[in-house]
Coordinates of C-alpha atoms in Angstrom, one line a residue:
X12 CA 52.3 41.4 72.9
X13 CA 56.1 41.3 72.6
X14 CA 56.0 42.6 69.5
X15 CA 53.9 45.7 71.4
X16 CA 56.5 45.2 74.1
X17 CA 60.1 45.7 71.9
X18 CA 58.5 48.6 70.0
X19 CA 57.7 50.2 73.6
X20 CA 61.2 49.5 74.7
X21 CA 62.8 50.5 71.2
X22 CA 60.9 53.7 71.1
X23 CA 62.2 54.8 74.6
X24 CA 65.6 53.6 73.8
X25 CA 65.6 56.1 70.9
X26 CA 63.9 58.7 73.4
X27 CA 66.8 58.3 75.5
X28 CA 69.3 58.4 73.3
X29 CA 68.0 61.4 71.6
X30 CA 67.8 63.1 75.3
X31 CA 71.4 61.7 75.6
X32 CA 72.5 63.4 72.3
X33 CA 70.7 66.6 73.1
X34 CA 72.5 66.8 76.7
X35 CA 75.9 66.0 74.7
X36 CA 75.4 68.8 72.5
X37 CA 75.0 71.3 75.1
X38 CA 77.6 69.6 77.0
X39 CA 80.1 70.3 73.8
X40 CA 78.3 73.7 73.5
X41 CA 79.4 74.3 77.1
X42 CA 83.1 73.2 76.8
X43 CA 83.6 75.3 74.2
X44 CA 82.7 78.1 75.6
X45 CA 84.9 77.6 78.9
X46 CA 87.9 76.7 76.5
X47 CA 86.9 80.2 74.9
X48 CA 86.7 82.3 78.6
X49 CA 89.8 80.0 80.0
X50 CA 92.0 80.8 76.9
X51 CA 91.0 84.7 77.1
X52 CA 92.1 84.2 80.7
X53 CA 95.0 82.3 80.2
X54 CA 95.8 85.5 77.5
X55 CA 95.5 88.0 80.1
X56 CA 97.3 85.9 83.0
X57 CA 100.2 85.7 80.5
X58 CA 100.4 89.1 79.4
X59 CA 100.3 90.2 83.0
X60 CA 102.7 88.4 83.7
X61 CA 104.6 89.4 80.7
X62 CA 104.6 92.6 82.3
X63 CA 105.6 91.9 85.7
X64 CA 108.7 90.4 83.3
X65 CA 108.9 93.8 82.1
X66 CA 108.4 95.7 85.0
X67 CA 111.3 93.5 86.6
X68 CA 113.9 93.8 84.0
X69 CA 113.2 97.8 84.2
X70 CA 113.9 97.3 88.0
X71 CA 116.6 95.1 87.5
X72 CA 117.8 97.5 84.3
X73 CA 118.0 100.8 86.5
X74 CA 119.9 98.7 89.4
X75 CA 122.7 97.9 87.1
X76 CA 123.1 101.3 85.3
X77 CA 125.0 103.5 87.5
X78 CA 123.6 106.9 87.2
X79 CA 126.9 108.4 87.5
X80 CA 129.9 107.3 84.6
X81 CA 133.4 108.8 83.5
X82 CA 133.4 108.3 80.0
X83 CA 135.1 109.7 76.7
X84 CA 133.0 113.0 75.3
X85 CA 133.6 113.9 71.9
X86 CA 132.0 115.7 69.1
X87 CA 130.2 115.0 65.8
X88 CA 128.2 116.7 63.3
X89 CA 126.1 115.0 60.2
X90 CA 129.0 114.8 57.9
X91 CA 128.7 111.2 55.7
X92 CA 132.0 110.6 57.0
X93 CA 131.0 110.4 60.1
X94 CA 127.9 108.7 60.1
X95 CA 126.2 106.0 57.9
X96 CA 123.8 106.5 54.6
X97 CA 121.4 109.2 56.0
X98 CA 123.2 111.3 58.4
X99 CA 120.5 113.7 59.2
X100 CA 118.4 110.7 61.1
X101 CA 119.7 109.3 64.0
X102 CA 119.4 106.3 65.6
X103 CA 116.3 107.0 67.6
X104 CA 115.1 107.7 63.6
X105 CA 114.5 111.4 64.5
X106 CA 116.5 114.4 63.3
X107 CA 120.1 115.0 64.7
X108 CA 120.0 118.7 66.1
X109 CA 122.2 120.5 68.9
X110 CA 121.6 119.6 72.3
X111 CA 121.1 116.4 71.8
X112 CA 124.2 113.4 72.0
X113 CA 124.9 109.5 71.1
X114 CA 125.9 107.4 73.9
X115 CA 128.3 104.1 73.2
X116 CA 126.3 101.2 72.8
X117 CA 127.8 99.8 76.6
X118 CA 125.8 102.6 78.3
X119 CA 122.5 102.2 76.2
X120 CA 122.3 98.7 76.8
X121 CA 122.6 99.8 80.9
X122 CA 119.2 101.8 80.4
X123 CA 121.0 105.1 78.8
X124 CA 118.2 105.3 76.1
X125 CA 117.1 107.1 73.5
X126 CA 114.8 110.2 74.8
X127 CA 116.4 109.9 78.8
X128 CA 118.5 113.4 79.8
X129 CA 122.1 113.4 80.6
X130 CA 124.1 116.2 83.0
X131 CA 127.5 116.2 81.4
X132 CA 130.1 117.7 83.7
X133 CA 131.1 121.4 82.4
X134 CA 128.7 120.9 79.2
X135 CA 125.1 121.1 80.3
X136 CA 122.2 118.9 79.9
X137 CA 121.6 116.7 76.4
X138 CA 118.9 114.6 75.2
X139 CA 119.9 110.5 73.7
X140 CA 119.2 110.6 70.4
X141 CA 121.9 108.4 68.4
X142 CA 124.3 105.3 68.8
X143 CA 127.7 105.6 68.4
X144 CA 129.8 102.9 66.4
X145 CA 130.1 99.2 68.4
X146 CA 134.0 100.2 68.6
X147 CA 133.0 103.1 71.0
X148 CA 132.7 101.6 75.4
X149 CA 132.0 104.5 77.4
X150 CA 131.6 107.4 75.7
X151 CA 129.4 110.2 74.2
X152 CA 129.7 112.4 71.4
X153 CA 128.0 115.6 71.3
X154 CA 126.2 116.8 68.6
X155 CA 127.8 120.2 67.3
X156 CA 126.2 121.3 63.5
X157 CA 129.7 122.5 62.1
X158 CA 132.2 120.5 61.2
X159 CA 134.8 122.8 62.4
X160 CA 133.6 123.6 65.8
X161 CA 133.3 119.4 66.4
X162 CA 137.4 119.2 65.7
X163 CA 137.4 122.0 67.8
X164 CA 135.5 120.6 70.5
X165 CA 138.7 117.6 70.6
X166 CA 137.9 114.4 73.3
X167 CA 137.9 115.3 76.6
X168 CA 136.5 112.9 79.5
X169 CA 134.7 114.1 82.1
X170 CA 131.4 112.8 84.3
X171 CA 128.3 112.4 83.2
X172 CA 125.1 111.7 85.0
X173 CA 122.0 109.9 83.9
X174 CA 118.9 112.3 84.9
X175 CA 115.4 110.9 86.0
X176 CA 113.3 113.8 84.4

């Protein structure tokens, strides 16, 4: 009779632990699949809030940049001289062409970048397309195809507004 009476405890022993195993795998089964949803959440919360980050240095970008500078204009054309290895590309790693100007590298990093529109007192309206050389604070050079109408053109300073269009 005990023997009768072990083998009917030992066989629901292994019963329950089989039932316990079972419940453990799904339990696993589960967790992974929270860890999987709560790390596709934890993505999206962090690239939101990667963008807030973004959104906020924009905010904080345009408080700093005065829309309004006197600065050094001058003129260049896409003479080797003048520029570095490939001086048909600019900066912005399109084409140089008229009506378009490099800015100094002060006023780019205050949110005077490539593709924005710039009033230049007495000149007219320009597009950012290039960076001038790091020696350059303040200033803009104007892009004029011929070599001799850029020396013409000389350094001159007047205002020049950054445009919101």
């Amino acid at each position: 009779m005990t023997r009768h009476l072990t083998a009917a405890v030992l066989t629901a022993l292994a019963a329950a632990l089989v039932c316990t195993l079972a419940a453990l795998a799904a339990q696993t089964s589960e967790l992974k699949e929270l860890k999987t949803t709560a790390l596709a959440s934890e993505y999206r919360a962090e690239a939101a809030r990667l963008i807030v980050t973004d959104q906020e240095y924009l905010i904080r970008l345009e408080k700093q940049s005065r829309p309004v500078s006197m600065v050094t204009v001058t003129a260049y054309n896409a003479d080797p001289a003048q520029t570095d290895s490939d001086p048909e590309i600019a900066a912005s790693m399109r084409r140089v062409r008229p009506g378009t100007i490099a800015v100094s590298r002060d006023l780019f990093n205050r949110g005077w970048v490539f593709g924005r529109k710039v009033r230049i007192e007495g000149l007219g309206i320009y597009e950012i397309n290039d960076l001038m050389a790091a020696r350059h604070d303040k200033a803009i050079d104007v892009f004029i195809g011929c070599n001799h109408q850029a020396l013409a053109f000389g350094k001159r300073r007047a205002h020049a507004a950054l445009l919101n269009i």
